[in-house]
Amino acid sequence: MSAAVAGRLLRWYEGHGRSLPWRATREPYPVLVSEVMLQQTQAARVIPFFERFLGRFPDEAALAGAPTADVLAAWSGLGYNRRALALQRAARAIVAHGWPRSEAGLRALPGVGPYTAAAVASFAFDAQVPAVDTNTRRVIERLDGRRRAPAALRRRAAALLPAGRAAAFNHAVMDLGATVCTARAPRCAACPLRDACRSRGRAGDEAPTPRSPRMRFEDTDRYVRGRLVAALVRGDEPSVPGVASARLRRALDGLERDGLIVREADRVRLP
Ligand code: ADE
């Protein structure tokens, strides 16, 4: 992508980028909270959780010092509750040692993988690094008309970054992938990069990622685990109507292993 094309993308973002609450700040704490919430959850679903969570735990010290049960209560409903435990551990590390400002330092925090580290480094600390998530990967692969291994993709993304504009560029590519260059029905006519795109108009033709036959969500362990945590948050017994006791026990074992519940002689509770 030439500098001109990157410029077009940034101009498109100014007019078409999504206005999302975590983009109104460069403070590292809300940026980290948002990126952890966004790891497995779509932006629209994250918004109300993000706002409530920040109301309840406005900074890293509040989160670090809160009872873990309260953190899980605020997270419950968003799913993948282990993220909440990791986020609280990250807050405790930050309170103890200060904010790591580099991508590598952020990467060492609990629950922070390569994408999240790059996103926080660029959004909060203005590090000039690309944050490559699935949207970014799809946009770049279509633009270039080829696939790349992760390390090569990252180098390619880094080469595309306009000098000094990493944060805007990362948001822009992410939004283009989420709203125009979508996986299944790309809207090439609305794309600011169409003239430079090798897959223009053909992007939807690639073999769709095969979807494994979907299990009903109610049949997954994740469902049972989420329901159990929600029951404990409400102060109810750890049970889920209609779920057999062997399945419940397996889910409780998993929750205990992950530190999401504590089992005592006569009861189960949140940590
Ligand atoms: N997905 C991951 N990070 C995001 C962000 N900062 N904005 C929107 N969607 C995202």
Tab-separated table of C-alpha atoms and ligand atoms in Angstrom:
chain	number	residue	atom	x	y	z
A	1	MET	CA	0.000	0.000	0.000
A	2	SER	CA	1.504	3.217	-1.003
A	3	ALA	CA	1.487	6.193	1.312
A	4	ALA	CA	-1.329	7.563	-0.845
A	5	VAL	CA	-3.478	4.514	-0.179
A	6	ALA	CA	-2.773	4.652	3.565
A	7	GLY	CA	-3.792	8.311	3.398
A	8	ARG	CA	-7.059	7.352	1.731
A	9	LEU	CA	-7.734	4.844	4.460
A	10	LEU	CA	-7.137	7.451	7.172
A	11	ARG	CA	-9.426	9.935	5.436
A	12	TRP	CA	-12.101	7.266	5.130
A	13	TYR	CA	-11.754	6.586	8.849
A	14	GLU	CA	-12.305	10.246	9.686
A	15	GLY	CA	-15.674	10.125	7.971
A	16	HIS	CA	-16.720	6.503	8.494
A	17	GLY	CA	-14.908	5.169	11.542
A	18	ARG	CA	-17.038	3.827	14.357
A	19	SER	CA	-17.463	6.068	17.334
A	20	LEU	CA	-16.804	3.730	20.259
A	21	PRO	CA	-16.498	4.813	23.898
A	22	TRP	CA	-12.969	3.434	24.404
A	23	ARG	CA	-11.740	5.529	21.518
A	24	ALA	CA	-12.518	8.755	23.361
A	25	THR	CA	-9.515	8.230	25.627
A	26	ARG	CA	-5.829	7.435	25.469
A	27	GLU	CA	-5.674	6.463	29.137
A	28	PRO	CA	-4.121	3.012	29.316
A	29	TYR	CA	-6.569	1.580	31.856
A	30	PRO	CA	-9.814	1.977	29.858
A	31	VAL	CA	-7.943	1.012	26.703
A	32	LEU	CA	-6.753	-2.220	28.325
A	33	VAL	CA	-10.196	-2.996	29.747
A	34	SER	CA	-11.776	-2.498	26.326
A	35	GLU	CA	-9.240	-4.599	24.475
A	36	VAL	CA	-9.597	-7.499	26.900
A	37	MET	CA	-13.393	-7.310	26.588
A	38	LEU	CA	-13.077	-7.175	22.793
A	39	GLN	CA	-10.900	-10.287	22.624
A	40	GLN	CA	-13.809	-12.624	22.136
A	41	THR	CA	-16.792	-10.322	22.038
A	42	GLN	CA	-18.160	-7.964	19.389
A	43	ALA	CA	-17.934	-4.228	19.909
A	44	ALA	CA	-21.693	-3.621	20.138
A	45	ARG	CA	-22.041	-6.134	22.948
A	46	VAL	CA	-19.008	-4.822	24.781
A	47	ILE	CA	-20.203	-1.192	25.040
A	48	PRO	CA	-22.657	-1.507	27.989
A	49	PHE	CA	-20.315	-3.845	29.885
A	50	PHE	CA	-17.394	-1.488	29.320
A	51	GLU	CA	-19.320	1.496	30.647
A	52	ARG	CA	-20.638	-0.337	33.696
A	53	PHE	CA	-17.257	-1.863	34.460
A	54	LEU	CA	-15.522	1.509	34.372
A	55	GLY	CA	-18.241	2.991	36.562
A	56	ARG	CA	-17.649	0.275	39.114
A	57	PHE	CA	-13.834	0.050	38.801
A	58	PRO	CA	-12.724	3.451	37.516
A	59	ASP	CA	-8.977	2.811	37.614
A	60	GLU	CA	-6.425	0.046	38.024
A	61	ALA	CA	-6.225	0.594	41.796
A	62	ALA	CA	-9.990	0.143	42.184
A	63	LEU	CA	-9.882	-3.033	40.125
A	64	ALA	CA	-6.805	-4.387	41.909
A	65	GLY	CA	-8.345	-3.797	45.338
A	66	ALA	CA	-11.842	-5.110	44.612
A	67	PRO	CA	-13.095	-8.497	45.805
A	68	THR	CA	-12.710	-10.896	42.880
A	69	ALA	CA	-16.356	-11.899	43.309
A	70	ASP	CA	-17.339	-8.282	42.484
A	71	VAL	CA	-15.171	-8.307	39.377
A	72	LEU	CA	-16.799	-11.528	38.193
A	73	ALA	CA	-20.220	-10.087	38.941
A	74	ALA	CA	-19.469	-7.070	36.730
A	75	TRP	CA	-18.161	-9.348	33.977
A	76	SER	CA	-20.891	-11.971	34.164
A	77	GLY	CA	-22.916	-12.036	30.953
A	78	LEU	CA	-19.977	-11.055	28.778
A	79	GLY	CA	-18.633	-14.608	28.853
A	80	TYR	CA	-15.158	-16.114	28.948
A	81	ASN	CA	-14.975	-15.163	32.613
A	82	ARG	CA	-11.335	-16.140	32.864
A	83	ARG	CA	-10.616	-12.860	31.127
A	84	ALA	CA	-11.912	-11.027	34.206
A	85	LEU	CA	-9.555	-12.883	36.529
A	86	ALA	CA	-6.616	-12.184	34.245
A	87	LEU	CA	-7.568	-8.514	33.981
A	88	GLN	CA	-7.643	-8.161	37.743
A	89	ARG	CA	-4.253	-9.851	38.013
A	90	ALA	CA	-2.956	-7.451	35.372
A	91	ALA	CA	-4.312	-4.504	37.404
A	92	ARG	CA	-2.512	-5.805	40.491
A	93	ALA	CA	0.758	-6.113	38.567
A	94	ILE	CA	0.307	-2.561	37.249
A	95	VAL	CA	-0.386	-1.172	40.726
A	96	ALA	CA	2.720	-2.947	42.026
A	97	HIS	CA	5.131	-2.147	39.194
A	98	GLY	CA	3.629	0.687	37.138
A	99	TRP	CA	2.402	0.592	33.546
A	100	PRO	CA	4.601	-1.199	31.066
A	101	ARG	CA	4.693	1.135	28.087
A	102	SER	CA	6.249	-1.123	25.496
A	103	GLU	CA	4.558	-3.844	23.538
A	104	ALA	CA	6.880	-6.457	25.090
A	105	GLY	CA	6.182	-5.196	28.607
A	106	LEU	CA	2.438	-5.230	28.031
A	107	ARG	CA	2.678	-8.714	26.579
A	108	ALA	CA	3.986	-9.928	29.942
A	109	LEU	CA	0.723	-8.955	31.694
A	110	PRO	CA	-1.769	-11.744	32.420
A	111	GLY	CA	-4.356	-12.152	29.684
A	112	VAL	CA	-2.492	-9.960	27.208
A	113	GLY	CA	-1.560	-11.681	23.954
A	114	PRO	CA	0.305	-10.261	20.956
A	115	TYR	CA	-2.730	-8.509	19.490
A	116	THR	CA	-3.846	-6.902	22.760
A	117	ALA	CA	-0.292	-5.783	23.607
A	118	ALA	CA	0.095	-4.096	20.230
A	119	ALA	CA	-3.347	-2.499	20.440
A	120	VAL	CA	-2.749	-1.028	23.910
A	121	ALA	CA	0.802	0.073	23.006
A	122	SER	CA	-0.469	1.949	19.971
A	123	PHE	CA	-3.738	3.344	21.379
A	124	ALA	CA	-2.465	4.355	24.827
A	125	PHE	CA	1.267	4.897	24.355
A	126	ASP	CA	1.396	5.840	20.692
A	127	ALA	CA	3.838	3.024	19.902
A	128	GLN	CA	4.253	2.769	16.143
A	129	VAL	CA	3.264	-0.883	15.888
A	130	PRO	CA	0.538	-2.638	13.930
A	131	ALA	CA	-2.230	-4.430	15.834
A	132	VAL	CA	-3.145	-7.375	13.650
A	133	ASP	CA	-6.462	-8.998	14.466
A	134	THR	CA	-8.628	-11.104	12.164
A	135	ASN	CA	-10.137	-8.014	10.509
A	136	THR	CA	-6.724	-6.522	9.801
A	137	ARG	CA	-5.460	-9.821	8.462
A	138	ARG	CA	-8.388	-10.118	6.075
A	139	VAL	CA	-8.024	-6.558	4.772
A	140	ILE	CA	-4.291	-6.911	4.107
A	141	GLU	CA	-4.596	-10.366	2.582
A	142	ARG	CA	-7.290	-9.197	0.206
A	143	LEU	CA	-5.475	-5.994	-0.631
A	144	ASP	CA	-2.336	-7.944	-1.560
A	145	GLY	CA	-4.183	-10.943	-2.985
A	146	ARG	CA	-2.116	-13.370	-0.965
A	147	ARG	CA	-1.866	-15.027	2.384
A	148	ARG	CA	1.069	-14.736	4.726
A	149	ALA	CA	2.291	-16.526	7.825
A	150	PRO	CA	1.705	-14.504	11.027
A	151	ALA	CA	5.229	-13.061	11.330
A	152	ALA	CA	5.310	-12.051	7.661
A	153	LEU	CA	1.837	-10.553	7.941
A	154	ARG	CA	2.964	-8.466	10.866
A	155	ARG	CA	5.979	-7.197	8.930
A	156	ARG	CA	3.721	-6.313	6.036
A	157	ALA	CA	1.335	-4.476	8.357
A	158	ALA	CA	4.267	-2.594	9.913
A	159	ALA	CA	5.409	-1.531	6.450
A	160	LEU	CA	1.949	-0.104	5.752
A	161	LEU	CA	1.827	2.097	8.870
A	162	PRO	CA	1.940	5.786	7.978
A	163	ALA	CA	4.633	7.511	10.064
A	164	GLY	CA	3.338	8.624	13.437
A	165	ARG	CA	-0.246	7.498	12.755
A	166	ALA	CA	-0.263	3.953	14.127
A	167	ALA	CA	-3.252	4.413	16.434
A	168	ALA	CA	-5.482	5.893	13.740
A	169	PHE	CA	-4.264	3.385	11.187
A	170	ASN	CA	-4.975	0.426	13.472
A	171	HIS	CA	-8.484	1.656	14.193
A	172	ALA	CA	-9.070	2.403	10.531
A	173	VAL	CA	-8.055	-1.040	9.252
A	174	MET	CA	-10.060	-2.688	12.002
A	175	ASP	CA	-13.159	-0.703	11.055
A	176	LEU	CA	-12.734	-1.268	7.360
A	177	GLY	CA	-12.608	-5.008	8.069
A	178	ALA	CA	-15.601	-4.878	10.397
A	179	THR	CA	-17.876	-2.716	8.251
A	180	VAL	CA	-16.782	-2.845	4.580
A	181	CYS	CA	-14.249	-5.601	3.936
A	182	THR	CA	-16.333	-8.122	5.845
A	183	ALA	CA	-15.658	-11.838	5.741
A	184	ARG	CA	-18.773	-12.950	3.926
A	185	ALA	CA	-20.225	-9.988	2.064
A	186	PRO	CA	-17.570	-7.353	1.317
A	187	ARG	CA	-18.916	-4.052	0.009
A	188	CYS	CA	-16.148	-3.297	-2.462
A	189	ALA	CA	-18.044	-0.374	-3.998
A	190	ALA	CA	-17.817	1.447	-0.664
A	191	CYS	CA	-14.138	0.674	-0.099
A	192	PRO	CA	-11.586	3.499	-0.108
A	193	LEU	CA	-8.872	1.013	-1.156
A	194	ARG	CA	-10.687	-0.553	-4.096
A	195	ASP	CA	-8.384	0.906	-6.761
A	196	ALA	CA	-5.348	-0.663	-5.135
A	197	CYS	CA	-6.986	-3.934	-4.145
A	198	ARG	CA	-5.941	-7.158	-5.838
A	199	SER	CA	-9.126	-8.944	-4.819
A	200	ARG	CA	-11.533	-6.141	-5.665
A	201	GLY	CA	-14.975	-7.492	-6.397
A	202	ARG	CA	-13.755	-11.040	-5.945
A	203	ALA	CA	-13.088	-10.894	-2.262
A	204	GLY	CA	-16.203	-12.777	-1.315
A	205	ASP	CA	-15.331	-15.635	-3.673
A	206	GLU	CA	-12.604	-17.186	-1.622
A	207	ALA	CA	-13.542	-20.488	-0.086
A	208	PRO	CA	-15.486	-19.604	3.023
A	209	THR	CA	-13.910	-20.725	6.238
A	210	PRO	CA	-15.680	-23.988	6.819
A	211	ARG	CA	-17.907	-23.700	9.819
A	212	SER	CA	-17.768	-26.774	11.916
A	213	PRO	CA	-21.283	-28.037	12.465
A	214	ARG	CA	-22.381	-25.822	15.290
A	215	MET	CA	-23.180	-27.292	18.631
A	216	ARG	CA	-26.085	-25.616	20.317
A	217	PHE	CA	-24.616	-23.131	22.797
A	218	GLU	CA	-26.727	-24.742	25.541
A	219	ASP	CA	-24.823	-27.980	24.953
A	220	THR	CA	-21.393	-26.482	25.534
A	221	ASP	CA	-19.396	-26.465	28.738
A	222	ARG	CA	-18.985	-22.743	28.318
A	223	TYR	CA	-22.739	-22.314	28.665
A	224	VAL	CA	-22.876	-24.348	31.874
A	225	ARG	CA	-19.864	-22.558	33.311
A	226	GLY	CA	-21.375	-19.156	32.539
A	227	ARG	CA	-24.696	-20.124	34.098
A	228	LEU	CA	-22.964	-21.423	37.224
A	229	VAL	CA	-20.985	-18.226	37.705
A	230	ALA	CA	-24.154	-16.187	37.106
A	231	ALA	CA	-26.003	-18.253	39.752
A	232	LEU	CA	-23.238	-17.629	42.291
A	233	VAL	CA	-23.217	-13.922	41.440
A	234	ARG	CA	-26.937	-13.839	42.296
A	235	GLY	CA	-26.298	-15.701	45.545
A	236	ASP	CA	-28.107	-18.816	44.287
A	237	GLU	CA	-27.079	-22.435	44.522
A	238	PRO	CA	-24.592	-23.564	41.850
A	239	SER	CA	-27.009	-25.470	39.682
A	240	VAL	CA	-28.509	-25.098	36.227
A	241	PRO	CA	-32.045	-26.382	35.591
A	242	GLY	CA	-32.081	-29.261	33.133
A	243	VAL	CA	-28.341	-29.938	33.284
A	244	ALA	CA	-27.352	-33.384	34.530
A	245	SER	CA	-25.268	-33.595	37.659
A	246	ALA	CA	-22.278	-35.224	35.926
A	247	ARG	CA	-22.085	-32.282	33.556
A	248	LEU	CA	-22.435	-29.838	36.417
A	249	ARG	CA	-19.651	-31.537	38.286
A	250	ARG	CA	-17.384	-31.390	35.245
A	251	ALA	CA	-18.108	-27.693	34.826
A	252	LEU	CA	-17.462	-27.023	38.517
A	253	ASP	CA	-14.153	-28.922	38.280
A	254	GLY	CA	-13.143	-26.714	35.376
A	255	LEU	CA	-14.175	-23.512	37.148
A	256	GLU	CA	-12.229	-24.526	40.226
A	257	ARG	CA	-9.134	-25.339	38.171
A	258	ASP	CA	-9.326	-21.919	36.569
A	259	GLY	CA	-9.706	-20.171	39.921
A	260	LEU	CA	-13.200	-18.916	39.129
A	261	ILE	CA	-14.790	-20.638	42.106
A	262	VAL	CA	-13.695	-21.853	45.506
A	263	ARG	CA	-15.103	-25.107	46.862
A	264	GLU	CA	-15.439	-25.416	50.579
A	265	ALA	CA	-16.688	-28.346	52.641
A	266	ASP	CA	-20.327	-27.359	52.449
A	267	ARG	CA	-20.522	-24.742	49.755
A	268	VAL	CA	-19.244	-23.327	46.519
A	269	ARG	CA	-18.452	-19.616	46.322
A	270	LEU	CA	-16.849	-17.010	44.112
A	271	PRO	CA	-13.232	-16.234	44.986
B	1	ADE	N1	-11.714	-5.133	18.347
B	1	ADE	C1	-10.560	-5.214	19.006
B	1	ADE	N2	-10.099	-3.997	19.358
B	1	ADE	C2	-11.021	-3.110	18.910
B	1	ADE	C3	-11.144	-1.705	18.990
B	1	ADE	N3	-10.223	-0.970	19.606
B	1	ADE	N4	-12.217	-1.143	18.414
B	1	ADE	C4	-13.141	-1.924	17.817
B	1	ADE	N5	-13.084	-3.222	17.719
B	1	ADE	C5	-12.040	-3.832	18.268
